[in-house]
Coordinates of C-alpha atoms in Angstrom, one line a residue:
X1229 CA -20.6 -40.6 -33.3
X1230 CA -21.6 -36.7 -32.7
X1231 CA -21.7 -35.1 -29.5
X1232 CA -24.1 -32.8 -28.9
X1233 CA -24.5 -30.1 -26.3
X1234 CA -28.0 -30.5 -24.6
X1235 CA -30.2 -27.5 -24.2
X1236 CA -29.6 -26.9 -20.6
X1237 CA -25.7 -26.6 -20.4
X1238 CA -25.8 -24.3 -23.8
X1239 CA -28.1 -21.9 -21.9
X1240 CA -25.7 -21.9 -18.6
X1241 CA -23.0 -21.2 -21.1
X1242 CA -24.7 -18.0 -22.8
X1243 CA -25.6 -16.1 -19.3
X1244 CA -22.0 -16.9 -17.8
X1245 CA -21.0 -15.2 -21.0
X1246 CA -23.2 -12.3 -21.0
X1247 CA -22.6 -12.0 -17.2
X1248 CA -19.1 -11.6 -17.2
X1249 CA -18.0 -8.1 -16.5
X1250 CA -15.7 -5.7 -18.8
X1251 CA -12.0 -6.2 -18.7
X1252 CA -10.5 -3.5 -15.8
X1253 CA -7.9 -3.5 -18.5
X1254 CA -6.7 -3.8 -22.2
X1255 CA -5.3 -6.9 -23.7
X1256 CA -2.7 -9.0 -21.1
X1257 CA 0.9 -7.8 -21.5
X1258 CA 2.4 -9.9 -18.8
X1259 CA 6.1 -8.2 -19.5
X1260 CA 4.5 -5.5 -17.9
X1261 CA 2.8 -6.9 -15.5
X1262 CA 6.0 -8.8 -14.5
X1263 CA 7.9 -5.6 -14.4
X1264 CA 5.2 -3.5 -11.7
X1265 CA 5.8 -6.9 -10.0
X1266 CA 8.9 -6.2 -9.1
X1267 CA 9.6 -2.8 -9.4
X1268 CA 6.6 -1.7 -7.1
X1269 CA 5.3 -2.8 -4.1
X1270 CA 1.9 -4.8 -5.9
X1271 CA 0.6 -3.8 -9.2
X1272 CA -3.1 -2.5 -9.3
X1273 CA -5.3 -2.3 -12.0
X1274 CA -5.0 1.6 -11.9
X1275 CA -0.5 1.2 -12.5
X1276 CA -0.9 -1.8 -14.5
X1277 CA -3.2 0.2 -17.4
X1278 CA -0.5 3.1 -16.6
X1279 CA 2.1 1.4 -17.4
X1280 CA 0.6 -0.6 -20.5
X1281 CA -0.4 2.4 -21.7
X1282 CA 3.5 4.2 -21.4
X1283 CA 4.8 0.6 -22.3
X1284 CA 7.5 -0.7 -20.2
X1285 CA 10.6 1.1 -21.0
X1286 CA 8.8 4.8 -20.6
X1287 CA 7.4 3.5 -17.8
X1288 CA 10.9 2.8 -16.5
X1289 CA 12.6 6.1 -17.4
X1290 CA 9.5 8.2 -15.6
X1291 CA 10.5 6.3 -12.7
X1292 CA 13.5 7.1 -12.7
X1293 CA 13.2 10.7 -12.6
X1294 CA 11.1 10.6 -9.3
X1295 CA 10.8 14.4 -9.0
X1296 CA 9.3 14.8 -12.5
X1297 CA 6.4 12.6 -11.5
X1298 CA 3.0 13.7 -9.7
X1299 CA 2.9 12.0 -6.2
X1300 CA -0.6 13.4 -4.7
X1301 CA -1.1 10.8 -2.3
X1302 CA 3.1 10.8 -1.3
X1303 CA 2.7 14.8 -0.8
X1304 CA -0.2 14.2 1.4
X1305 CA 2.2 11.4 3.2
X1306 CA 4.6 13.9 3.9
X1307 CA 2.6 16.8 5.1
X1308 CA 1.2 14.6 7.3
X1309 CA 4.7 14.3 9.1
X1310 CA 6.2 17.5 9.0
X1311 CA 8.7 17.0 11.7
X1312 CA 11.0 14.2 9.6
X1313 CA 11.8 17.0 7.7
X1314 CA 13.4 19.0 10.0
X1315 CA 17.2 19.8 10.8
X1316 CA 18.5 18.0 13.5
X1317 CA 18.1 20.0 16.1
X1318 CA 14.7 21.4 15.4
X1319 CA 13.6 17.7 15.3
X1320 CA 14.6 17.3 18.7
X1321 CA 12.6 20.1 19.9
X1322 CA 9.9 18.8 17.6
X1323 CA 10.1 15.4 19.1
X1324 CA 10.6 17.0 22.8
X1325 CA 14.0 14.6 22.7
X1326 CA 11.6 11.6 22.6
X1327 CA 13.5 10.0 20.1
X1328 CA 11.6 7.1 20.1
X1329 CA 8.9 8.7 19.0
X1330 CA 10.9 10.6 15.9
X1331 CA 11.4 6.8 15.1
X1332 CA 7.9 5.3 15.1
X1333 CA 6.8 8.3 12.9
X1334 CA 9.9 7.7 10.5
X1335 CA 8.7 4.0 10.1
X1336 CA 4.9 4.8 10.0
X1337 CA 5.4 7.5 7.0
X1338 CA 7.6 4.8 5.2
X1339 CA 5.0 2.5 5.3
X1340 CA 2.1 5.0 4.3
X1341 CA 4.8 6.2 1.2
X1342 CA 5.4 2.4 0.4
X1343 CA 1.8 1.6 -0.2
X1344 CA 0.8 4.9 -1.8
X1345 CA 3.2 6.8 -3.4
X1346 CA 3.4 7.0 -7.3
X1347 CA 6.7 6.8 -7.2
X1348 CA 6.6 3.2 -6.7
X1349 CA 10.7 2.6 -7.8
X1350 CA 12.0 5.3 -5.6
X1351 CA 10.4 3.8 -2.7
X1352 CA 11.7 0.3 -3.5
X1353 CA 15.0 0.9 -4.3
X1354 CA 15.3 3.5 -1.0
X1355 CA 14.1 0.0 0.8
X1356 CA 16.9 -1.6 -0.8
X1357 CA 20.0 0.5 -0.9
X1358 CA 19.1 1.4 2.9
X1359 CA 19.4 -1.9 4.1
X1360 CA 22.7 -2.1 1.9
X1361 CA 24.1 0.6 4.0
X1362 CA 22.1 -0.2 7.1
X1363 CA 21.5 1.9 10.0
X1364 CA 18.5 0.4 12.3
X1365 CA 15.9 3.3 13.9
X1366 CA 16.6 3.9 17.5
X1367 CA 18.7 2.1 18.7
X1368 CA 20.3 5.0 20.9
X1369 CA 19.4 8.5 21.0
X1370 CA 22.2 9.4 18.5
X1371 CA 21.2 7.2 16.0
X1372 CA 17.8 8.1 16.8
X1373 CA 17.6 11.9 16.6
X1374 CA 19.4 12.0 12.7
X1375 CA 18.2 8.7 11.2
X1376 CA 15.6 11.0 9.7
X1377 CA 18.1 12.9 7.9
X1378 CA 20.3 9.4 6.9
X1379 CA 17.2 8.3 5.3
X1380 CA 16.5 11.3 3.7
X1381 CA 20.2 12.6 2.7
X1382 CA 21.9 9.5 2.3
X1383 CA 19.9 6.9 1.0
X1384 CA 16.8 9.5 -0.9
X1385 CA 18.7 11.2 -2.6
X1386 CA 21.1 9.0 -4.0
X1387 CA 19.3 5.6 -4.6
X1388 CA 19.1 7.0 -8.0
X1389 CA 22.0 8.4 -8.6
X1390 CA 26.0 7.4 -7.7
X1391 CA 27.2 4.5 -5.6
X1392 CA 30.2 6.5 -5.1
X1393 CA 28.5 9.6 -3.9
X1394 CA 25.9 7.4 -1.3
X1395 CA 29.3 6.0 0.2
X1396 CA 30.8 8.7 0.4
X1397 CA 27.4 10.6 2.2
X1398 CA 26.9 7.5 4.3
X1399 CA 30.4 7.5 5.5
X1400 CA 30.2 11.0 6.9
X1401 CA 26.9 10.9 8.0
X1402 CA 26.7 11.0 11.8
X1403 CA 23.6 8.5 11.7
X1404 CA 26.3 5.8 10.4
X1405 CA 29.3 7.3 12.1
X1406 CA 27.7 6.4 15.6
X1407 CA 26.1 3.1 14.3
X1408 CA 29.3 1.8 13.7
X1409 CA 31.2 3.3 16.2
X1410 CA 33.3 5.8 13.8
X1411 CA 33.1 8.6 16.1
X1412 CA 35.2 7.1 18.2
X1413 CA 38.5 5.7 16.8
X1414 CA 41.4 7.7 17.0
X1415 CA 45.0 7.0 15.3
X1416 CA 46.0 5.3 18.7
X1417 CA 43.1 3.3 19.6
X1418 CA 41.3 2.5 15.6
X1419 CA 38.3 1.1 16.0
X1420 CA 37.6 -1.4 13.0
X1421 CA 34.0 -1.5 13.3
X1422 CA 32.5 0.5 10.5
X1423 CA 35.6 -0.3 8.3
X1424 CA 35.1 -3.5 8.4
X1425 CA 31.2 -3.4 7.4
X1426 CA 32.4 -0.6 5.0
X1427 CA 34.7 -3.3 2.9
X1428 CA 32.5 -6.6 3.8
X1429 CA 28.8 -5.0 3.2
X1430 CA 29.1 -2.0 1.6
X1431 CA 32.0 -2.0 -1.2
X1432 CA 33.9 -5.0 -2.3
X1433 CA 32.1 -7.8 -0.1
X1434 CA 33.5 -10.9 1.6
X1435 CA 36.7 -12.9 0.6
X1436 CA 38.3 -9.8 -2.0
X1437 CA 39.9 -7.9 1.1
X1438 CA 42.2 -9.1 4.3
X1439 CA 42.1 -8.5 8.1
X1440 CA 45.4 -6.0 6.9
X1441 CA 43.1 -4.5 4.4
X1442 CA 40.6 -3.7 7.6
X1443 CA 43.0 -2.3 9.9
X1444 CA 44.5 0.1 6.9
X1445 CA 41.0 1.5 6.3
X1446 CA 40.1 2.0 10.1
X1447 CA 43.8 4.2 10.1
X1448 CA 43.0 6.2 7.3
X1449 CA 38.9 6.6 8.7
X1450 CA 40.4 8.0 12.0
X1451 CA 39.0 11.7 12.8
X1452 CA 35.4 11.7 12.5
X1453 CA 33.8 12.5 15.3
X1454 CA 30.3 13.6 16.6
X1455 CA 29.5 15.8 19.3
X1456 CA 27.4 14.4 22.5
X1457 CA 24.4 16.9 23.7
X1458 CA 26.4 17.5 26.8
X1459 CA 29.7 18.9 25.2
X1460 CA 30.1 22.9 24.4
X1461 CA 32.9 22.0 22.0
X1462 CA 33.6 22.2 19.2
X1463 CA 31.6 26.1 19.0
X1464 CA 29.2 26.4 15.7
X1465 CA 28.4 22.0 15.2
X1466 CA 25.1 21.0 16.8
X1467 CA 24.8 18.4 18.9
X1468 CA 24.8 14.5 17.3
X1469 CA 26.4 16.1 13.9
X1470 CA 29.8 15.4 12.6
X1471 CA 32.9 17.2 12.5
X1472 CA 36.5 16.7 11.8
X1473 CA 39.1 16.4 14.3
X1474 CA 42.7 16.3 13.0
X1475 CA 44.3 15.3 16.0
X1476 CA 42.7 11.9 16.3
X1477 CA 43.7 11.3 12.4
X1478 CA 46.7 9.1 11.4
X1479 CA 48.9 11.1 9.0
X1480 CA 51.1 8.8 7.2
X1481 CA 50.8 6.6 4.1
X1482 CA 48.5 3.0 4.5
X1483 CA 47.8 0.3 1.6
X1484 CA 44.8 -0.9 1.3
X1485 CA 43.8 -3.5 -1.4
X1486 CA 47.2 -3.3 -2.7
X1487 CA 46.8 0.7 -3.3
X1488 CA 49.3 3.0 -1.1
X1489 CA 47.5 6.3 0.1
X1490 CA 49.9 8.7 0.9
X1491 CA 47.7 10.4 3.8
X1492 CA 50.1 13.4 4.4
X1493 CA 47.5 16.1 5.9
X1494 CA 46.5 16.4 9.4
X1495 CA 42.7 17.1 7.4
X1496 CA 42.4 14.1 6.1
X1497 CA 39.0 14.2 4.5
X1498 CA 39.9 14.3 1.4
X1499 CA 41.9 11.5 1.5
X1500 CA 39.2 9.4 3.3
X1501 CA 36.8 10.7 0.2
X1502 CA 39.3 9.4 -2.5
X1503 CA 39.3 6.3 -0.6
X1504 CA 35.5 5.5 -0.5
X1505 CA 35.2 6.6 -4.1
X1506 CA 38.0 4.5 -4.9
X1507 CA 36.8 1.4 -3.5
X1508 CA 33.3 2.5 -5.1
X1509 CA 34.6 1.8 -8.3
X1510 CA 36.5 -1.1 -7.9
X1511 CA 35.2 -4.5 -10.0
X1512 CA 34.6 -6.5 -6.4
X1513 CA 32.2 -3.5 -5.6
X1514 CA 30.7 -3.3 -9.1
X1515 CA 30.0 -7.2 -8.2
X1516 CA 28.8 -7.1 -5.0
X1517 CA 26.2 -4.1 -5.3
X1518 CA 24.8 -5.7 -8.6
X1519 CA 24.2 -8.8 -7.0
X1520 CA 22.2 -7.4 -4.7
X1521 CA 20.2 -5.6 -7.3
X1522 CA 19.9 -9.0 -9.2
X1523 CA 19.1 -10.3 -6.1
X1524 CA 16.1 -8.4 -5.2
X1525 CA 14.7 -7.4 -8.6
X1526 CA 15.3 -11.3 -10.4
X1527 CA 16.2 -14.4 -8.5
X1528 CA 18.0 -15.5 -5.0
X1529 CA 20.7 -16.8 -7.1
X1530 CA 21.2 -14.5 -10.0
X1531 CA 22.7 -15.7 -12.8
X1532 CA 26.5 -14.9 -12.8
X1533 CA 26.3 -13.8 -16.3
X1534 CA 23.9 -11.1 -15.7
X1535 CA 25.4 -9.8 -12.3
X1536 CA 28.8 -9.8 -15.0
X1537 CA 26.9 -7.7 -17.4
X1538 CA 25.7 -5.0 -14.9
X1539 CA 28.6 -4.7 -13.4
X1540 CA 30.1 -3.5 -16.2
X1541 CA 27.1 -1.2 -16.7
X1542 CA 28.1 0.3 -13.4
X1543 CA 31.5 1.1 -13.7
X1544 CA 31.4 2.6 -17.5
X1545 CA 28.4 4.7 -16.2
X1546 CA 30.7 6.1 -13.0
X1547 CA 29.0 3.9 -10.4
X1548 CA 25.2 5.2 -11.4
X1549 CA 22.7 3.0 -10.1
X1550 CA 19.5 3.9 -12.2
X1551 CA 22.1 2.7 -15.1
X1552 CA 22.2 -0.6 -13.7
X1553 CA 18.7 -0.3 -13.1
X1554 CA 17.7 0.6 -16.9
X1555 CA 20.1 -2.4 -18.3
X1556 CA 18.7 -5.2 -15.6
X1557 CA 14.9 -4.1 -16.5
X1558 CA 15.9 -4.7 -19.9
X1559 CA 17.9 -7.8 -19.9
X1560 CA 16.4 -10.9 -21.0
X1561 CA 17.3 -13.1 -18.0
X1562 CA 15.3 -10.7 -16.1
X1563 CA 11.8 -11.0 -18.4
X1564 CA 12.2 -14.9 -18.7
X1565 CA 12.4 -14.9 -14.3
X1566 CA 8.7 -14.7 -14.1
X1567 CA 7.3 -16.0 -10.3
X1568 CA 10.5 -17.2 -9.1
X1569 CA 10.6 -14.4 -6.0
X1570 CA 8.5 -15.1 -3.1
X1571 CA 7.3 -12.1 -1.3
X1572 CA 8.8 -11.4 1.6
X1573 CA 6.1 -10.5 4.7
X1574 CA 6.6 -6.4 4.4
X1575 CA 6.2 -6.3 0.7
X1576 CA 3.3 -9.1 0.5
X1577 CA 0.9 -6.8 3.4
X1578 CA 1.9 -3.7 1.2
X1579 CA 1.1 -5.6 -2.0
X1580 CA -2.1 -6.8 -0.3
X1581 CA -2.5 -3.3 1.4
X1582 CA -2.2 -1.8 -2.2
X1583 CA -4.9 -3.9 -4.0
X1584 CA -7.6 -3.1 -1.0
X1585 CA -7.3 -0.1 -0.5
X1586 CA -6.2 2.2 -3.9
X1587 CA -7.0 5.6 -2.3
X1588 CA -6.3 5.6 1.5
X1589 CA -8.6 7.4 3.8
X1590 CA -6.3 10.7 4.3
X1591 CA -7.8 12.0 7.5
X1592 CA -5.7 9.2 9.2
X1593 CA -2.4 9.4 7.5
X1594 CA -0.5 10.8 10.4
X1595 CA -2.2 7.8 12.8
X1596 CA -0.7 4.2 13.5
X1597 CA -3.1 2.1 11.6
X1598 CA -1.0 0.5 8.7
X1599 CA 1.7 0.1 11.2
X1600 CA -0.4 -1.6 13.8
X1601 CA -0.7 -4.6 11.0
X1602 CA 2.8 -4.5 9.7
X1603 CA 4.7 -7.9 10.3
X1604 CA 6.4 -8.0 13.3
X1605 CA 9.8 -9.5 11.9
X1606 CA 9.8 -7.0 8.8
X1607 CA 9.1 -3.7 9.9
X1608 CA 10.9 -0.9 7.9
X1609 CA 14.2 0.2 8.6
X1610 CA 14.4 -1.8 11.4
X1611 CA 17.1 -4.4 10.9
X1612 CA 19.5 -4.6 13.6
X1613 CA 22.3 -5.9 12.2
X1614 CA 24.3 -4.2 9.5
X1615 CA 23.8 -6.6 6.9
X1616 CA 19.9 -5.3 6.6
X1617 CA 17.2 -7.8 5.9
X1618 CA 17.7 -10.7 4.0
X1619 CA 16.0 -10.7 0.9
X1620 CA 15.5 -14.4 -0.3
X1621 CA 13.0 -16.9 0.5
X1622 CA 14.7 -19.6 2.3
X1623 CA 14.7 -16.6 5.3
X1624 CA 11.0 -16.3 5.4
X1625 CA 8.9 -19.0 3.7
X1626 CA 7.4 -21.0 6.6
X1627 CA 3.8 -21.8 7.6
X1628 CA 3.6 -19.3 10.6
X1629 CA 4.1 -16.4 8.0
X1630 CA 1.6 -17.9 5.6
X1631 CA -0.8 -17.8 8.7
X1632 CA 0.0 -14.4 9.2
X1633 CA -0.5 -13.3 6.1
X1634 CA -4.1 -14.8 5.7
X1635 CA -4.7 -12.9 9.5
X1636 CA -3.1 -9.7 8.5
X1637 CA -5.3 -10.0 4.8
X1638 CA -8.6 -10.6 7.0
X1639 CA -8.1 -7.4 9.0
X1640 CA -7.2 -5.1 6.2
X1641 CA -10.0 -6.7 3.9
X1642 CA -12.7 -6.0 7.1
X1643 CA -11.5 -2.4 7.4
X1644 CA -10.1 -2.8 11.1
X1645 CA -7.6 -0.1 10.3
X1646 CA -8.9 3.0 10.3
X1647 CA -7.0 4.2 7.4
X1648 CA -7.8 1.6 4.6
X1649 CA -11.9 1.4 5.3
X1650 CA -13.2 -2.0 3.0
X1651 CA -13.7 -0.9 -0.4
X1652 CA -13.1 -4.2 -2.0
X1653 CA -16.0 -5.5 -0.1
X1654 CA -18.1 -2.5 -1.2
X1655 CA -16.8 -2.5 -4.4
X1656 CA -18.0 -6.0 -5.4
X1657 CA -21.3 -5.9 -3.0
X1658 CA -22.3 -3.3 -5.3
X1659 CA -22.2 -5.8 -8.1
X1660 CA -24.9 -8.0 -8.7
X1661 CA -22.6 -11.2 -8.1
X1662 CA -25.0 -13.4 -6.3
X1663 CA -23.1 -17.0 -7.4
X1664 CA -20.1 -18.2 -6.5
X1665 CA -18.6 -18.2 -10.5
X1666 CA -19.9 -14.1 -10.4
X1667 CA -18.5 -13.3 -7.2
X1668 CA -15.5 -15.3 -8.2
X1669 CA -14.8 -13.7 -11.0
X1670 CA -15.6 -10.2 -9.4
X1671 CA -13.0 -10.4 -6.3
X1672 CA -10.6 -11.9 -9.0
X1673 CA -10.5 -8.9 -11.2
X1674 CA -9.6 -7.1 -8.4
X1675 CA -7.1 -9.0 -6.8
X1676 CA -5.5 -11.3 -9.2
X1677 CA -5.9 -8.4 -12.3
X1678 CA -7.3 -11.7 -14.4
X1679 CA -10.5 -13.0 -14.6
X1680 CA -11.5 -16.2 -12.3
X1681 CA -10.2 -19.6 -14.0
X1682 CA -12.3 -22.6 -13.3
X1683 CA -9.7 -23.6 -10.8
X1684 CA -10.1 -20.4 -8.9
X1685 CA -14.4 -20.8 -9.0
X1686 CA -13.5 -24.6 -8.1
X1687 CA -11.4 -23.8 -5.0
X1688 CA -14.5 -21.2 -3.6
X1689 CA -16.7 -23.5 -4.4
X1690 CA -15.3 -26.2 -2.0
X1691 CA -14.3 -23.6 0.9
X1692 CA -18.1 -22.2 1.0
X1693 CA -19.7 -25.6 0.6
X1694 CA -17.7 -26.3 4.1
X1695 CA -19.0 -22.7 5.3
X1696 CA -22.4 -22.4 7.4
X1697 CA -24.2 -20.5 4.1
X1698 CA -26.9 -21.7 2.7
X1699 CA -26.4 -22.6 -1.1
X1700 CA -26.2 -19.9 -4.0
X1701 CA -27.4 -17.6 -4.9
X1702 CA -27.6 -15.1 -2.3
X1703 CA -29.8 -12.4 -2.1
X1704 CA -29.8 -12.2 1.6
X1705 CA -27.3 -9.4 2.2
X1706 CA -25.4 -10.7 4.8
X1707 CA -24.6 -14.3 3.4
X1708 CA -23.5 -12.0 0.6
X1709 CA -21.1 -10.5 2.7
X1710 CA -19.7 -13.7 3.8
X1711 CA -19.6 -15.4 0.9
X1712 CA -17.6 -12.2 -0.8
X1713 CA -15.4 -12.0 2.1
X1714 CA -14.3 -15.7 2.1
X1715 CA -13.6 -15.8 -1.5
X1716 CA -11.1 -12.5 -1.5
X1717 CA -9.6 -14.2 2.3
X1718 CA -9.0 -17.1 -0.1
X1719 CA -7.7 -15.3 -3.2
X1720 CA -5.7 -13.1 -1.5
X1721 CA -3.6 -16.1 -0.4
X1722 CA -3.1 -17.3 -4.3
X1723 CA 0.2 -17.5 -5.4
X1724 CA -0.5 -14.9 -7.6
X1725 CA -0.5 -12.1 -4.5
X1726 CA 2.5 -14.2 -2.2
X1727 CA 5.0 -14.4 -4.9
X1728 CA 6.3 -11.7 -7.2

C-alpha cells in the first residue's frame, strides 16, 4: 500500500526548509576541518573558510612562515605588554623586581595570543616544544626575571626551525641553567640535574642512555654559570645572565653514549655545543621528539610506523621541526585519526573562548580577564616539573573537569569577562529564531560549524521542556534569552567542542 504525507507535516517540512539560514561556509571539507582541529587552538567559521579557501597544504606552508602572515589581533597582544619584550635587566626595572608580576603578565599575554593570534601553528607548537624543554614561570626570582626571554629566544624562535639549534639555545639559556641547577656544578662537585633531564626529556629519552652516560654529560656541562644580583663579578654580564667560567670546567676526554669527546680546552663551550647537537641528531632523539609531535597532533599512542617515518624526516632535514611538521600533516595515518584526541582543559576554554568571542574587546587586552577563567590545573607555562604537561587523555578526562568546563563555558558565554563581552548571544538574538529547531540550528552554526541534526534539536528539546519556560515559540525577550543561552551551555559541551 502507498504512504502518503498528510497536508500538515508537508507544510512543517516546507517552512523548516525555507527557514533554514545560509551556510557560514562552502561545501564540508572535513580534511580541513580536521587539520584547524589540531593545528589551532578551535577552528572558527572565519579560519575554517580561510583555510578551505587556501586548501590544506597552502594553509600549512603560510603557517609555517609565521612572520609572513598578518597577525592584527597578536600585534595588539603584544603592544599591550610591552615590558616582556625587554632585556633582562630593563624588565626588572620594568617590573620594579616584582618578578611575580613579570610572570602573571607572561602567562596572561600567552593566553590572549593563544586565542587570538592568526598564527594559530606558531602558538601551538610554542605550547608544545616549551613544555618539551620545560622551565615553569616563577618559581624563584632567577627563573622569574628571564623566563620572558626563554620563551621568547628559546622556544619562539626556534619551534619552527632546528631541534639542534633550540638545544643548544636552551642549554645556555640562564632561564634553564638555573632551573636545573646548571649554574652550579663545577668539575669537582657535577651536579647531574639538568644532564640528566637533558638525555631523559629532551634528546634521546628513557632506556637508550646509562647512569654512566649521566655523569659524563654533567663533566663535560661543567662551567656555566650565572651571576646572582648581589655579585660585582664578572665586570660587563648583567645580573641573572650566563657566562662561562673555565675554572669550574673539566678538561679531559668523557664518553658518552659510546662517543669519546676529547674536551682539551679550559673554554669548553664549544665542545659542550658539539655535544648537544650531537645528541640532537642522534636516531633515539629523532624518536623521542617525533613521538611527542605524533603525540600531540594524532593520537596518545601513535602508531610506531609513523613516529618511524618522521623520524627519518627529521634527521635528513638536519633536525628541522616544521619538516616533520609538513610530512605528519600530510601522512595518511594522521587524516584517518579523526576525534580520537580529547581536549585537554587549556585548549578546550581557548577553543570555547575562540568560537564566542572571534574579535576580543581590545580595550582590556592588558587586563586579567581571560586568565581569571583559565583552568586552574592547566595554566600556561606553568608546569612544575620538567617533564611539562602531559598531553593524553587518561591525565585529564574525569567528571570534575567536564563540570568545569560547562562552568567556565557559562561565564564566557554570559560575558562575565570583561574582555570577550557575549556576542554569540547577540549574534543569534538578532535572528528571528523563536523555536527550539531555529535557535537550534542558529547556536549550531556557530558552535559546532554544521547545521543542528535532529539529535542535536532532540537533546534541547528535552533540557528546555525540564526548564521553567513556557513552550515555544518565544517572543517574549527574556525567555528568548534563556532558551538561547541553554541551548549554546548545552552545545558547547558536544563532543564536537571537548574533543579535537
Amino acid at each position: 500500500m502507498a504512504t502518503t504525507t498528510t497536508p500538515t507535516r508537508k507544510v512543517r517540512r516546507t517552512r523548516w526548509r525555507a527557514r533554514r539560514p545560509v551556510p557560514l561556509s562552502p561545501a564540508p571539507a572535513r580534511d580541513v576541518e580536521h587539520l584547524l582541529r589540531r593545528a589551532t587552538y578551535g577552528p572558527t567559521p572565519a579560519s575554517l573558510s580561510e583555510a578551505r579557501r587556501l586548501g590544506a597544504a597552502a594553509w600549512v606552508e603560510a603557517q609555517l612562515r609565521p612572520a609572513s602572515l598578518p597577525d592584527p589581533v597578536g600585534d595588539l597582544v603584544d603592544a599591550a605588554h610591552p615590558g616582556l619584550f625587554l632585556p633582562v635587566a630593563e624588565a626588572r626595572v620594568h617590573y620594579a623586581d616584582k618578578f611575580w608580576v613579570m610572570g602573571r603578565e607572561l602567562v596572561r599575554w600567552r593566553l590572549h595570543r593563544s586565542a587570538w593570534s592568526s598564527r594559530q601553528l606558531h602558538e601551538v607548537m610554542s605550547d608544545l616544544v616549551h613544555n618539551l624543554v620545560n622551565v615553569p614561570v616563577g618559581p624563584d626570582n632567577a627563573t622569574g626575571h628571564t623566563l620572558h626571554r626563554y620563551h621568547h629566544d628559546v622556544v619562539r624562535r626556534h619551534c619552527l626551525g632546528a631541534f639542534a639549534d633550540l638545544l643548544v639555545a636552551s642549554a645556555e639559556h640562564p632561564a634553564m641553567l638555573h632551573y636545573l641547577n646548571a649554574n652550579t656544578s663545577t668539575r669537582t662537585r657535577p651536579n647531574e640535574n639538568y644532564a640528566r633531564e637533558l638525555l631523559e626529556l629532551h634528546s634521546v629519552g628513557v632506556g637508550a642512555h646509562t647512569e654512566e652516560d649521566v655523569r659524563a654529560v654533567a663533566l663535560l656541562l661543567t662551567g656555566w654559570r650565572t651571576r646572582s644580583p648581589w655579585q660585582a663579578e664578572p665586570a660587563g654580564v648583567e645580573p641573572y645572565a650566563a657566562w662561562f667560567d673555565t675554572s669550574r670546567h673539566h678538561v679531559g676526554p668523557v664518553t658518552v653514549l659510546g662517543r669519546t669527546f676529547t674536551n682539551g680546552a679550559a673554554d669548553g663551550r664549544a665542545e659542550i655545543r658539539g655535544l648537544l647537537r650531537w645528541l640532537a641528531a642522534r636516531p633515539a632523539t629523532a624518536r623521542h621528539v617525533c613521538r611527542r609531535l605524533a603525540t600531540h597532533f594524532v593520537a596518545d599512542e601513535p602508531p610506531t610506523d609513523l613516529v618511524d617515518r618522521l623520524a627519518q624526516v627529521y634527521l635528513s632535514s638536519g633536525t628541522r621541526l616544521d619538516a616533520v611538521l609538513r610530512a605528519l600533516f600530510a601522512d595518511p595515518a594522521f587524516e584517518v585519526a579523526t576525534r580520537t584526541k580529547v581536549r585537554r582543559p587549556l585548549e578546550r576554554y581557548l577553543a570555547t573562548l575562540r568560537l564566542l568571542v572571534p574579535v576580543p574587546r581590545t580595550e582590556h587586552l592588558a587586563h586579567d580577564g581571560v586568565l581569571w577563567q583559565c583552568p586552574p590545573g592547566h595554566v600556561p607555562l606553568s608546569w612544575g616539573p620538567p617533564d611539562g604537561y602531559p598531553d593524553t587523555a587518561a591525565e585529564w578526562r574525569s567528571a570534575g573537569q567536564a563540570l568545569a568546563h560547562v562552568t567556565s563555558a557559562n561565564q564566557l558565554l554570559r560575558g562575565w569577562i570583561p574582555v570577550t563581552g557575549t556576542p554569540l548571544l547577540d549574534a543569534v538574538l538578532a535572528t528571528d529564531a523563536r523555536d527550539v529547531a531555529t535557535i537550534t540550528d542558529e547556536v549550531a552554526r556557530r558552535v559546532l560549524l554544521r547545521p543542528a541534526t535532529s539529535s542535536d534539536v532532540e537533546a534541547v528539546r528535552r533540557l528546555l521542556a525540564a526548564s521553567p519556560l513556557p513552550p515555544a515559540p518565544w517572543r517574549d525577550g527574556w525567555d528568548r534569552h534563556r532558551a538561547v543561552w541553554w541551548t549554546a551551555v548545552l552545545l558547547l559541551s558536544h563532543p564536537r567542542v571537548v574533543d579535537r
